[in-house]
mmCIF file of C-alpha atoms in Angstrom:
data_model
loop_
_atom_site.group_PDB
_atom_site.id
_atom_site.type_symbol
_atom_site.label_atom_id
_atom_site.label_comp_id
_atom_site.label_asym_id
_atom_site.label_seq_id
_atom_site.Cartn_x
_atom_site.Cartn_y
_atom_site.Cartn_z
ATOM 1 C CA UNK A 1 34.730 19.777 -6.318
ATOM 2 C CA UNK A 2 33.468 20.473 -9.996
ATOM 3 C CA UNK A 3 30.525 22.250 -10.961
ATOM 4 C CA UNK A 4 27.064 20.236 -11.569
ATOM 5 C CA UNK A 5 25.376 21.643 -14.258
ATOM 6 C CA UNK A 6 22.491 19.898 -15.869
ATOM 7 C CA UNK A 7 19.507 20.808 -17.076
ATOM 8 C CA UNK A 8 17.581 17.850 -17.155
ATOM 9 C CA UNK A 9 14.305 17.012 -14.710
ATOM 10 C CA UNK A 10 12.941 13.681 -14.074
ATOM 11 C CA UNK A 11 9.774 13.027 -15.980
ATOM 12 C CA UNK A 12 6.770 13.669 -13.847
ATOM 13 C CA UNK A 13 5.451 10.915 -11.399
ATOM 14 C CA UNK A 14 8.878 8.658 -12.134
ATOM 15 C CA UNK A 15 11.356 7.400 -9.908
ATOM 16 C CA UNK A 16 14.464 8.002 -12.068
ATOM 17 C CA UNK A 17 15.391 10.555 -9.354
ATOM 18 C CA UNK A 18 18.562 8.599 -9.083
ATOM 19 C CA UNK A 19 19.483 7.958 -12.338
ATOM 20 C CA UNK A 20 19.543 11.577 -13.360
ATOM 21 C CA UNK A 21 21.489 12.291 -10.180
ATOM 22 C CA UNK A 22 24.057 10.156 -10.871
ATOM 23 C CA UNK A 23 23.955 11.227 -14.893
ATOM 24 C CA UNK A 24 24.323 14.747 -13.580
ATOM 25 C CA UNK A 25 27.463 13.894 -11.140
ATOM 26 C CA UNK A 26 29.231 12.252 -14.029
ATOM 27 C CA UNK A 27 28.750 15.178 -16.352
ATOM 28 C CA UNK A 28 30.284 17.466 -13.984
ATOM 29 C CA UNK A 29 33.262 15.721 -14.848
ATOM 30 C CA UNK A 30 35.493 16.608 -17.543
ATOM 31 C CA UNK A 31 36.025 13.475 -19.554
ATOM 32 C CA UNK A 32 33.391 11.851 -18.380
ATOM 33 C CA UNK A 33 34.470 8.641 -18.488
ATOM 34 C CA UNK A 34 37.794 7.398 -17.747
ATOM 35 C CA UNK A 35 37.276 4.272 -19.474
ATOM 36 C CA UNK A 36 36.252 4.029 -23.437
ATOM 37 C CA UNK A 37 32.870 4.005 -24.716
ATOM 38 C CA UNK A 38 31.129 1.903 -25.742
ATOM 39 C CA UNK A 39 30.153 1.203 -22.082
ATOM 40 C CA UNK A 40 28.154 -1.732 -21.970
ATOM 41 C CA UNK A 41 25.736 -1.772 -18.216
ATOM 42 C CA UNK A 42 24.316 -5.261 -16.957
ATOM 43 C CA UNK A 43 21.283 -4.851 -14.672
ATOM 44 C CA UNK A 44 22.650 -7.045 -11.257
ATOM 45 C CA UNK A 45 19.339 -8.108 -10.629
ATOM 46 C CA UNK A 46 18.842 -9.999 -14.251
ATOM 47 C CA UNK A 47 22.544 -9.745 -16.351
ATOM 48 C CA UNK A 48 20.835 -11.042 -18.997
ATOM 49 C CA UNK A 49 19.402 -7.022 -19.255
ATOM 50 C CA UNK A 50 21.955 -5.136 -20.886
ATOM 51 C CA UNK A 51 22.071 -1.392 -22.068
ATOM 52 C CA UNK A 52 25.090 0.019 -24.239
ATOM 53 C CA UNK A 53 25.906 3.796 -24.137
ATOM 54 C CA UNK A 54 27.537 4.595 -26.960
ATOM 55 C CA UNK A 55 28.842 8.240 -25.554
ATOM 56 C CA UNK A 56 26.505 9.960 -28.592
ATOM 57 C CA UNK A 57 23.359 10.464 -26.274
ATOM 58 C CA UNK A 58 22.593 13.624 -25.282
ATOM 59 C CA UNK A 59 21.762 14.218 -21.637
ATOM 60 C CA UNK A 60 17.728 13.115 -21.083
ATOM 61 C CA UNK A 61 18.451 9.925 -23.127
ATOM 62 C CA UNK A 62 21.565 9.262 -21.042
ATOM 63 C CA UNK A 63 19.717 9.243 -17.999
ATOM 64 C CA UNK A 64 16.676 7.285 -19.339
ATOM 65 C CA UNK A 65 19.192 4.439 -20.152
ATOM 66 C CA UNK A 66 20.915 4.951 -16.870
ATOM 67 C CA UNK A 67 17.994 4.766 -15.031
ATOM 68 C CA UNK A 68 17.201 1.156 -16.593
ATOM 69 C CA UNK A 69 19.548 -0.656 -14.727
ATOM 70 C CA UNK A 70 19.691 1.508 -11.372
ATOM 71 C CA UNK A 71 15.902 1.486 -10.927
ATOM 72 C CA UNK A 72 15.817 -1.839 -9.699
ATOM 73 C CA UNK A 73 14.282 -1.407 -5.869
ATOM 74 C CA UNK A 74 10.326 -1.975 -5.441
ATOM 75 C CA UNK A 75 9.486 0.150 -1.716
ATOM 76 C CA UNK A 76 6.242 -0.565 -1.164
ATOM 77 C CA UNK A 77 3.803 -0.648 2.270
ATOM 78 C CA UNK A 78 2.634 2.191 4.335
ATOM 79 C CA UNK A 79 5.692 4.695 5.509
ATOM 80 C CA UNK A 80 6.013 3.285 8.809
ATOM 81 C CA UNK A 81 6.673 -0.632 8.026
ATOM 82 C CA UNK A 82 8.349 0.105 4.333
ATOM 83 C CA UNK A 83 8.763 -2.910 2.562
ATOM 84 C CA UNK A 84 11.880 -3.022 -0.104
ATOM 85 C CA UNK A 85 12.354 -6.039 -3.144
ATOM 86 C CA UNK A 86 15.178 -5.850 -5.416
ATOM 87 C CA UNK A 87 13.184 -6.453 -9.267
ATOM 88 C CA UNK A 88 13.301 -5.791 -12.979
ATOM 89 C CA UNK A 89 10.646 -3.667 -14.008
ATOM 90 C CA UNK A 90 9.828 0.134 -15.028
ATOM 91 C CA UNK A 91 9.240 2.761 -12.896
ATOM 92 C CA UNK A 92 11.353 1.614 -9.331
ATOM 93 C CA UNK A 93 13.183 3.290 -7.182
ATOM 94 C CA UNK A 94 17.105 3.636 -7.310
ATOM 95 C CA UNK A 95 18.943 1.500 -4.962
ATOM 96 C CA UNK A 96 23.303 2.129 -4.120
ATOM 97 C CA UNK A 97 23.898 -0.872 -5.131
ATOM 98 C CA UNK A 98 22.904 0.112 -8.422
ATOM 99 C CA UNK A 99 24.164 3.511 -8.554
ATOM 100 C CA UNK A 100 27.604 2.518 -7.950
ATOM 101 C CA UNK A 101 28.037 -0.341 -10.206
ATOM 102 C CA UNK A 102 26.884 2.488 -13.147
ATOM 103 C CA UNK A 103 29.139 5.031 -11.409
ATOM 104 C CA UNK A 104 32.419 2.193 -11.508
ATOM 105 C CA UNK A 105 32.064 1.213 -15.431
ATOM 106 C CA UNK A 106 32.674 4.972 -16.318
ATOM 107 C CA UNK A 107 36.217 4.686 -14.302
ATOM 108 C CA UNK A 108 35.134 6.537 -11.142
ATOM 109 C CA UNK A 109 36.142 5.859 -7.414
ATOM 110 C CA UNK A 110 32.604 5.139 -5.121
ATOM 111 C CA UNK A 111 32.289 5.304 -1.861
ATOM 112 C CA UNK A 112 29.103 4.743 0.022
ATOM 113 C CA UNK A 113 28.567 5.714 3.375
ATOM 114 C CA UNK A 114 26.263 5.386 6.450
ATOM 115 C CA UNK A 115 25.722 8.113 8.991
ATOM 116 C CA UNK A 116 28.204 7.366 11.827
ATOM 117 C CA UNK A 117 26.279 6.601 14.864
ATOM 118 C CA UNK A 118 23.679 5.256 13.554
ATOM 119 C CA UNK A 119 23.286 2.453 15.952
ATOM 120 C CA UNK A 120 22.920 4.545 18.768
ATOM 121 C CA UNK A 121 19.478 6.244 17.050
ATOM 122 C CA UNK A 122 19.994 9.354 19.032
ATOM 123 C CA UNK A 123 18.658 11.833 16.264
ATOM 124 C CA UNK A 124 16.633 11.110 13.160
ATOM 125 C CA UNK A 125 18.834 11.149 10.561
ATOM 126 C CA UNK A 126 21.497 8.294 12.328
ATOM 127 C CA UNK A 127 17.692 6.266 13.285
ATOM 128 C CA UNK A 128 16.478 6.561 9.400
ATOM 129 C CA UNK A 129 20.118 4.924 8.081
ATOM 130 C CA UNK A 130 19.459 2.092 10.735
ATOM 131 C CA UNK A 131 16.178 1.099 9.641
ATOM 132 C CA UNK A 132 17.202 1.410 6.185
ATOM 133 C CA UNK A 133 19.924 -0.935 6.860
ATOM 134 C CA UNK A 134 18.030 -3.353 8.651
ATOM 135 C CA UNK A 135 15.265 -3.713 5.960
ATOM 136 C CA UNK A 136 18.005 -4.046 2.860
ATOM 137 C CA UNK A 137 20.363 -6.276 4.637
ATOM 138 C CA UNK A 138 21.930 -7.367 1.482
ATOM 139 C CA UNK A 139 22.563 -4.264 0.192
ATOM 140 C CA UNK A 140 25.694 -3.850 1.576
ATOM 141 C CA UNK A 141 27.071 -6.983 0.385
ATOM 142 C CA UNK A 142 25.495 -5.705 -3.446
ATOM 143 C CA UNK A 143 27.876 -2.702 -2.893
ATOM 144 C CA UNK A 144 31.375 -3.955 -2.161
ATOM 145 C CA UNK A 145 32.117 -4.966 -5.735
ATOM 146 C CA UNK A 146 31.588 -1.915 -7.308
ATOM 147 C CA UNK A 147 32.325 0.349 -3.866
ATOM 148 C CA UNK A 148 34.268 0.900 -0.776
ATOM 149 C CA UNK A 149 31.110 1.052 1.990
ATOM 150 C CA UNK A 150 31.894 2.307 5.457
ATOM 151 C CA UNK A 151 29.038 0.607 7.399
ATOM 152 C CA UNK A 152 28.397 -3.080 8.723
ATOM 153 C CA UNK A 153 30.043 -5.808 6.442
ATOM 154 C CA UNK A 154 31.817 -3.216 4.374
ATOM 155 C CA UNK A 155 34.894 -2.949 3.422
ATOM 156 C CA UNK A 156 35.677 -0.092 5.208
ATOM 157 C CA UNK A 157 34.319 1.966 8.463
ATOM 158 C CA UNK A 158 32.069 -0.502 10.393
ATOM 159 C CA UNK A 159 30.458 2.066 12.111
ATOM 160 C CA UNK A 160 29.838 4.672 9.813
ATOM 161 C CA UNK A 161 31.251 8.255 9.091
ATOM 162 C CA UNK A 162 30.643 11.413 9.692
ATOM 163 C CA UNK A 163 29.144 13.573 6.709
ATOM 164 C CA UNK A 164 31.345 16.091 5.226
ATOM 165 C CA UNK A 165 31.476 17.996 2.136
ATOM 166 C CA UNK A 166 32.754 16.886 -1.175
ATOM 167 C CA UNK A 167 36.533 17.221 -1.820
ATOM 168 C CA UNK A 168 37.974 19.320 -4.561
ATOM 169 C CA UNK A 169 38.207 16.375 -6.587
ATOM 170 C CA UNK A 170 34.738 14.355 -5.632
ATOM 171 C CA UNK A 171 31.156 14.896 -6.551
ATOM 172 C CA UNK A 172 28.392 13.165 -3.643
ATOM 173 C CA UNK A 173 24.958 11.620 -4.586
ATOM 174 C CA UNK A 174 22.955 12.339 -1.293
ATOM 175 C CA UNK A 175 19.763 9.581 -0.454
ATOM 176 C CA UNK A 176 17.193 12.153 1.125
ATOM 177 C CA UNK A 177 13.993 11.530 2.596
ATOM 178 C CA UNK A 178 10.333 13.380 1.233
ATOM 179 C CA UNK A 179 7.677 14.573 3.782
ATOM 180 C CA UNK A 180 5.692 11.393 2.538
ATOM 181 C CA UNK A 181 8.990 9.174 3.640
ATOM 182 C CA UNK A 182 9.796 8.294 -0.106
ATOM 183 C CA UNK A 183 13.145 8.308 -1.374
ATOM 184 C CA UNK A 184 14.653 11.226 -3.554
ATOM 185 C CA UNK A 185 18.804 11.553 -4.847
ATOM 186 C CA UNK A 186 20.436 14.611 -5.254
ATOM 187 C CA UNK A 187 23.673 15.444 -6.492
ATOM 188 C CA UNK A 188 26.018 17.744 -4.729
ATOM 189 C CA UNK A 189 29.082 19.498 -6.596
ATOM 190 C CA UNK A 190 31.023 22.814 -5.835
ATOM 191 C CA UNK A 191 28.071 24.985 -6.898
ATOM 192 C CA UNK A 192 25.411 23.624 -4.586
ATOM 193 C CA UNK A 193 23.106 20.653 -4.828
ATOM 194 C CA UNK A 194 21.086 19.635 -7.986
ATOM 195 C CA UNK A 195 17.714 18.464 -7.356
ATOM 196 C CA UNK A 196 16.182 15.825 -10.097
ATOM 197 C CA UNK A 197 12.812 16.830 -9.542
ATOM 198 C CA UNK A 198 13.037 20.201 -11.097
ATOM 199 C CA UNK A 199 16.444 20.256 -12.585
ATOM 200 C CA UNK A 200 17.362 23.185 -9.710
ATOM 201 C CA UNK A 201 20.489 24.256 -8.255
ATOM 202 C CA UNK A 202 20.471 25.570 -4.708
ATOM 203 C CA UNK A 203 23.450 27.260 -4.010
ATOM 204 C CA UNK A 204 22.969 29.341 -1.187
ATOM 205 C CA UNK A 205 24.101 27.248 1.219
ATOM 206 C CA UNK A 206 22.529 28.612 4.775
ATOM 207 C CA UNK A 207 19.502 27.501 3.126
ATOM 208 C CA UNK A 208 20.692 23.601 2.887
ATOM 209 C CA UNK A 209 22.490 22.569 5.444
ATOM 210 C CA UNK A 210 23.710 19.827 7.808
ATOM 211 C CA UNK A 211 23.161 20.642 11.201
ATOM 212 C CA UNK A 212 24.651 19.578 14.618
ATOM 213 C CA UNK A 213 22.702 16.477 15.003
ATOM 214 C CA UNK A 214 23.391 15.386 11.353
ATOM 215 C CA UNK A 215 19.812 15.927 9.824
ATOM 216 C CA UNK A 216 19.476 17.876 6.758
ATOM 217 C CA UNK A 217 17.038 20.742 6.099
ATOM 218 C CA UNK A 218 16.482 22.066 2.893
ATOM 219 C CA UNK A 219 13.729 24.680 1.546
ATOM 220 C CA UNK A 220 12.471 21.451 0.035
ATOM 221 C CA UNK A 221 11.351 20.104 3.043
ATOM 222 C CA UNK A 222 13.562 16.985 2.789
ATOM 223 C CA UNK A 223 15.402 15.385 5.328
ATOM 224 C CA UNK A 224 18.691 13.647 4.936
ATOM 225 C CA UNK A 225 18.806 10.019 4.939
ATOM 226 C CA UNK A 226 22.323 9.232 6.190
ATOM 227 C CA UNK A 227 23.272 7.417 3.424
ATOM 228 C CA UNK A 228 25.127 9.074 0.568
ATOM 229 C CA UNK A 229 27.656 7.868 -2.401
ATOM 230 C CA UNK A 230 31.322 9.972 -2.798
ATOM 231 C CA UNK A 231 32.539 10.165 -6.687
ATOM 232 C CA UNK A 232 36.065 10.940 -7.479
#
């Protein structure tokens, strides 16, 4: 798996977590983009909303305009009954709808994919991915153009798979969970996992990990989601 290495952070208090995740996956990759610039994004929630990257930007701005078209889901209401509204306006969180659709017009192969087991709720990580699911049940459907999505009325593995590391050849956007039960991204490539909210790279593995009953723990204090995004 290539190398992330990008030295941009998120702007304080902003949800562009994603955005820069996804800006630092595709700059681990040498082009960049497989398909020629200028690369013109639509946002899916209002087409009308478009954003051109001209390949020139340098790495904050690329993510700023990245961010305007994958920062398109509202989570709102107390942690325990979330409430989640796709919109156009600044400062939302990133949905994988979103992120893949950005991640497909620069030529790359997505996959998103949900925890396998998740139905059965028998550890947190598989229970978060099912209430997720069942509170964006259209977010599936918002993936399969852009995406091959192994979970419920996907296009590929109903039930789910298994989480395994990145291939030599594939750099994974991970959907973790904060202490507060808000959403964070992180990008993993073959030198650890970059976190958006400081720009870090953890590589020492023992200290992020997936254990036996498929929950992440990090020195971050996040916990894995179940859902995650495979670029190749």
């Amino acid at each position: 798996m290539p190398d992330i290495n990008f030295p941009e952070a998120q702007p304080p208090l902003s949800y562009a977590c994603g955005a820069y995740a996804l800006t630092a996956a595709l700059k681990a990759y040498v082009p960049v983009t497989t398909t020629p610039y200028p690369i013109k994004l639509k946002h899916l929630q209002m087409p009308t909303t478009e954003i051109t990257i001209n390949g020139t930007e340098n790495n904050k701005d690329l993510a700023d305009k990245i961010y305007q078209i994958t920062g398109d889901l509202e989570i709102s209401g107390p942690p325990t009954a979330l409430v989640f509204s796709y919109k156009l306006a600044p400062n939302l969180s990133n949905s994988p709808s979103a992120l893949a659709y950005v991640a497909k017009q620069y030529g790359r192969t997505v996959t998103v994919n949900v925890i396998k087991g998740f139905k059965s709720r028998s550890n947190m990580c598989q229970a978060v991915a099912d209430d997720l699911l069942k509170k964006l049940p259209g977010e599936v459907l918002r993936c399969v153009p852009n995406a091959t999505v192994n979970a419920p009325g996907g296009t590929g593995v109903s039930d789910g798979m298994p989480y395994t590391a990145p291939a030599n050849d594939e750099v994974q956007l991970l959907c973790v969970m904060n202490s507060d039960h808000s959403m964070h991204w992180l990008a993993r490539g073959a030198n650890g996992f970059y976190d958006p909210g400081d720009a870090s790279i953890a590589s020492v593995w023992p200290a992020i990990a997936v254990n036996a009953d498929s929950a992440m723990t990090m020195t971050g204090g996040y916990t894995f989601t179940g859902i995650w995004m495979v670029l190749k």
